[in-house]
XYZ file of C-alpha atoms in Angstrom:
346
model
C -11.447 62.395 3.356
C -11.372 65.627 1.334
C -11.572 65.647 -2.463
C -8.025 67.020 -2.651
C -6.740 64.252 -0.404
C -8.421 61.689 -2.647
C -6.826 63.242 -5.739
C -3.399 63.069 -4.129
C -3.830 59.448 -3.089
C -5.038 58.534 -6.585
C -1.996 60.275 -8.096
C 0.323 58.322 -5.814
C -1.445 55.022 -6.515
C -1.332 55.526 -10.288
C 2.404 56.222 -10.323
C 3.111 53.498 -7.790
C 1.459 51.073 -10.209
C 3.775 52.208 -13.019
C 6.823 51.734 -10.773
C 5.619 48.348 -9.517
C 5.027 47.127 -13.076
C 8.569 48.128 -14.075
C 10.388 46.633 -11.080
C 10.446 42.996 -12.315
C 11.823 44.214 -15.641
C 14.531 46.351 -14.058
C 15.347 43.988 -11.208
C 14.567 40.390 -12.270
C 15.223 37.424 -10.002
C 18.376 36.153 -11.717
C 21.245 33.979 -10.532
C 22.079 33.730 -7.700
C 18.367 33.511 -6.988
C 18.744 33.790 -3.208
C 20.414 37.188 -3.528
C 17.915 38.623 -5.994
C 14.931 37.284 -4.100
C 16.266 39.156 -1.060
C 16.755 42.366 -3.082
C 13.148 42.181 -4.265
C 11.704 41.104 -0.902
C 10.954 44.537 0.600
C 10.160 46.059 -2.781
C 7.518 43.373 -3.324
C 6.217 43.784 0.245
C 4.763 47.185 -0.579
C 5.632 50.798 0.037
C 3.927 54.006 -1.013
C 6.560 54.907 -3.672
C 6.319 58.543 -2.579
C 9.782 59.518 -3.784
C 9.341 58.027 -7.276
C 5.957 59.751 -7.452
C 7.580 63.098 -6.660
C 10.195 62.455 -9.353
C 7.617 61.637 -12.021
C 5.383 64.577 -11.107
C 8.294 67.028 -11.269
C 8.908 65.838 -14.823
C 5.235 66.198 -15.734
C 5.095 69.702 -14.300
C 8.337 70.910 -15.904
C 7.144 69.901 -19.388
C 3.480 70.775 -18.689
C 2.331 67.405 -19.991
C -1.010 65.928 -18.992
C -0.679 63.811 -15.831
C 0.128 60.224 -16.873
C -0.143 61.441 -20.474
C 3.472 60.954 -21.565
C 5.568 57.803 -21.895
C 7.837 57.803 -18.847
C 10.290 55.578 -20.735
C 10.686 58.196 -23.485
C 9.861 61.405 -21.671
C 10.401 64.673 -23.571
C 13.134 66.989 -22.305
C 13.427 70.763 -22.415
C 16.209 70.332 -24.973
C 14.257 68.376 -27.628
C 15.541 65.033 -26.434
C 14.169 62.144 -24.418
C 14.923 60.584 -21.031
C 13.735 57.439 -19.276
C 12.208 58.940 -16.131
C 10.918 55.559 -14.962
C 14.471 54.222 -14.617
C 15.344 57.309 -12.585
C 12.289 56.801 -10.378
C 13.240 53.181 -9.748
C 16.804 54.246 -8.913
C 15.429 56.462 -6.151
C 13.162 53.708 -4.827
C 15.898 51.066 -4.664
C 18.164 53.497 -2.787
C 15.339 53.982 -0.297
C 14.998 50.206 0.064
C 18.755 49.783 0.504
C 18.660 52.223 3.429
C 15.725 50.380 5.032
C 17.503 47.015 4.873
C 20.630 48.387 6.497
C 18.676 50.435 9.058
C 16.846 47.289 10.168
C 20.152 45.449 10.529
C 21.671 48.214 12.656
C 18.558 48.526 14.821
C 17.915 44.756 14.818
C 14.274 45.461 14.010
C 12.012 42.470 13.442
C 9.398 43.977 11.137
C 9.276 46.225 8.105
C 6.127 46.942 6.096
C 4.287 44.314 8.109
C 6.643 41.467 7.187
C 9.847 40.157 8.790
C 12.864 42.369 8.107
C 15.200 41.071 5.388
C 17.850 39.899 7.865
C 15.138 37.998 9.755
C 13.509 36.447 6.668
C 16.876 35.428 5.188
C 20.070 35.932 7.200
C 22.419 38.771 8.087
C 24.939 38.148 5.318
C 22.274 37.920 2.627
C 20.611 41.097 3.875
C 23.876 43.038 3.720
C 24.518 41.786 0.187
C 20.943 42.590 -0.863
C 21.314 46.166 0.371
C 24.666 46.557 -1.363
C 23.221 45.169 -4.608
C 20.346 47.636 -4.540
C 22.807 50.461 -3.901
C 24.912 49.626 -6.957
C 21.903 48.885 -9.176
C 20.541 52.382 -8.558
C 23.524 53.935 -10.325
C 23.164 51.496 -13.213
C 19.528 52.535 -13.628
C 20.389 56.230 -13.526
C 23.117 55.741 -16.139
C 20.596 54.204 -18.532
C 18.059 57.024 -18.852
C 19.357 58.183 -22.229
C 19.665 61.794 -21.050
C 22.469 64.022 -22.295
C 25.891 62.932 -21.011
C 26.561 66.012 -18.884
C 23.127 65.763 -17.288
C 23.548 62.053 -16.627
C 26.851 62.745 -14.877
C 25.272 65.546 -12.802
C 22.344 63.322 -11.797
C 24.664 60.500 -10.720
C 26.838 62.959 -8.795
C 23.699 64.137 -6.985
C 22.724 60.570 -6.108
C 26.232 59.676 -4.927
C 26.393 62.719 -2.646
C 22.916 61.893 -1.402
C 24.007 58.392 -0.379
C 27.036 59.766 1.462
C 24.838 62.211 3.348
C 22.360 59.478 4.258
C 25.225 57.560 5.877
C 26.324 60.706 7.708
C 22.795 61.182 8.995
C 22.535 57.575 10.153
C 25.838 57.964 11.992
C 24.568 61.087 13.749
C 21.351 59.272 14.672
C 23.370 56.525 16.345
C 25.578 59.084 18.096
C 22.547 60.966 19.417
C 21.215 57.822 21.148
C 24.173 57.975 23.538
C 23.939 61.718 24.202
C 21.860 63.422 26.859
C 21.844 66.857 25.239
C 20.838 67.246 21.605
C 19.442 70.521 20.305
C 16.478 70.803 17.934
C 18.821 72.271 15.306
C 21.103 69.243 15.589
C 18.104 66.961 15.249
C 16.894 68.774 12.121
C 20.394 68.539 10.620
C 20.401 64.787 11.270
C 16.936 64.413 9.736
C 17.979 66.424 6.693
C 20.921 64.093 6.114
C 19.265 60.797 6.967
C 15.872 61.304 5.319
C 15.329 64.601 3.540
C 18.240 64.480 1.100
C 16.629 61.572 -0.762
C 13.440 63.610 -1.192
C 15.651 66.440 -2.406
C 17.287 64.128 -4.913
C 13.905 62.824 -6.068
C 12.790 66.379 -6.856
C 16.090 67.648 -8.326
C 17.246 64.697 -10.446
C 14.375 64.799 -12.981
C 14.930 68.539 -13.428
C 18.606 67.853 -14.107
C 17.897 65.042 -16.566
C 15.282 67.072 -18.435
C 17.469 70.155 -18.872
C 16.203 72.649 -16.297
C 18.451 75.543 -15.254
C 20.480 75.464 -12.040
C 18.128 77.792 -10.143
C 15.160 75.532 -10.855
C 17.100 72.407 -9.881
C 18.191 73.926 -6.565
C 14.715 75.239 -5.723
C 13.314 71.745 -6.283
C 16.086 70.234 -4.181
C 15.222 72.636 -1.365
C 11.563 71.687 -1.766
C 12.548 68.074 -1.184
C 14.672 68.955 1.840
C 11.811 70.808 3.513
C 9.108 68.229 2.883
C 11.545 65.418 3.672
C 12.244 66.853 7.114
C 8.518 67.286 7.647
C 8.009 63.668 6.573
C 10.483 62.435 9.195
C 8.898 64.518 11.960
C 5.544 63.011 11.009
C 7.126 59.536 11.031
C 8.325 60.192 14.586
C 4.804 61.233 15.568
C 3.256 58.186 13.913
C 5.649 55.932 15.842
C 3.891 57.172 18.966
C 0.300 57.473 17.795
C -0.425 54.802 15.151
C -1.399 51.233 16.137
C 1.357 48.661 15.587
C -0.642 46.621 13.067
C -1.191 49.717 10.921
C 2.358 50.983 11.377
C 3.942 47.675 10.377
C 6.204 47.636 13.446
C 5.929 47.985 17.223
C 4.420 51.325 18.214
C 6.677 53.374 20.473
C 9.856 51.611 19.392
C 11.719 54.919 18.985
C 10.846 55.863 22.561
C 11.901 52.473 23.946
C 15.196 52.641 22.052
C 15.843 56.192 23.322
C 15.980 57.703 19.842
C 16.140 61.460 19.789
C 13.139 63.079 18.107
C 11.740 66.590 18.029
C 9.007 65.356 20.393
C 11.401 64.065 23.048
C 13.784 67.013 22.698
C 10.933 69.440 23.340
C 9.660 67.304 26.219
C 13.049 67.408 27.944
C 13.018 71.184 27.678
C 9.665 71.097 29.499
C 11.201 69.030 32.316
C 9.835 65.613 31.292
C 11.911 62.571 32.315
C 11.860 61.068 28.833
C 13.989 58.048 29.740
C 11.567 57.205 32.540
C 8.435 57.271 30.377
C 8.668 53.518 29.687
C 10.078 51.027 32.163
C 11.838 48.743 29.694
C 14.566 48.837 27.060
C 13.028 45.997 25.061
C 10.672 46.709 22.160
C 9.198 43.226 22.551
C 8.473 43.724 26.257
C 6.822 47.159 26.172
C 3.058 47.173 26.705
C 0.450 49.229 24.878
C -0.611 50.690 28.233
C 2.934 51.998 28.840
C 3.048 53.609 25.408
C -0.406 55.140 25.933
C 0.699 56.686 29.233
C 3.939 57.983 27.715
C 2.142 59.586 24.784
C -0.338 61.261 27.115
C 2.541 62.726 29.145
C 4.167 64.041 25.954
C 0.846 65.492 24.860
C 0.385 67.269 28.198
C 3.856 68.806 27.813
C 2.834 70.252 24.449
C 5.514 68.233 22.673
C 3.201 66.441 20.233
C 1.670 69.723 19.073
C 5.109 71.387 18.907
C 6.402 68.733 16.509
C 3.263 68.950 14.376
C 3.634 72.723 14.116
C 7.279 72.477 13.044
C 6.375 69.907 10.394
C 3.673 72.199 9.033
C 6.103 75.138 8.877
C 8.486 73.045 6.783
C 5.708 71.978 4.421
C 4.707 75.611 3.912
C 8.311 76.520 3.092
C 8.642 73.522 0.788
C 5.552 74.429 -1.203
C 6.904 77.932 -1.818
C 9.863 76.385 -3.678
C 7.461 74.799 -6.155
C 6.793 78.232 -7.637
C 9.717 77.640 -10.032
C 7.507 75.114 -11.842
C 4.802 76.030 -14.370
C 1.362 76.452 -12.846
C -0.311 73.186 -13.824
C -2.041 70.109 -12.433
C 1.189 68.238 -11.718
C 2.519 71.140 -9.609
C -0.756 71.212 -7.718
C -0.409 67.496 -7.010
C 3.148 68.022 -5.730
C 1.806 70.671 -3.363
C -0.902 68.235 -2.284
C 1.673 65.521 -1.604
C 3.582 67.933 0.641
C 0.414 68.384 2.698
C -0.252 64.641 2.599
C 3.147 63.901 4.155
C 2.125 65.587 7.409
C -1.522 64.489 7.333
C -1.028 60.749 6.663
C -1.868 58.249 9.388
C 0.719 55.586 8.544
């Protein structure tokens, strides 16, 4: 592991610890206990907290404060005020968790982060309510940052639009499963809506709360869109190449479920019978040998390398948008995280 990679991982771990410490305070297990235990279940199961880390680092870079050197609960703004960036970071993380709970319900997935999915650990009704509770709590958290009123409204508008777009992306993802012909551009649009917009929000919302100008906010949003799309492409690759125990779910599940990815779209263009790569439509029944053979066929078609190259192009574009930030250690760490998103192994 390179020194830069170690620095990035340490930066993520340090901010993840701050978020994890704050979660019980922001989201206590109150009455009805069954509901709030379910809302905390996936949050307590782990997660890298990448989006909250991006949010906190954008704040650190904008104000050129020493990394981890300012109180996130009373973070200085560009307008001589203060804002609770930790509440904003938690708002982003609970929206991410809300989407995971509902995704697992729609896909009827058994595992998430190495533990049973919420609807498996509890029941379907409780899982739906837990996701809905997290969704509404996120807006409460974002309303309580203490930022200027107009900036608070703008940040909440951004988050609301983000949630709508996530639902649009999920709907497209479902639609694509039943279609034979999906173009790479359509796939990238779906990925932008389903995944990247939350990265965009994580990068733009702190700039809004802290008083940055519109051009800076939009450049940071575009940064998040680019690296978010790259993140999803890498996720699709990891679904094929990372062992199930490390991935936290069955390897190759996207392939078995006929989900459209940049890998499979490219493979079809090369004449590969993607639907025939595995001889089952059950995630539980697929064998490691079948997945190995399918991945090798995709590799021979150049589809694995094609997806990796596209992800790297997006990361390069995303890093260029960071030039609106002051040149400091926090900006360098944000650039390193962009690289990390396409170099990670799980």
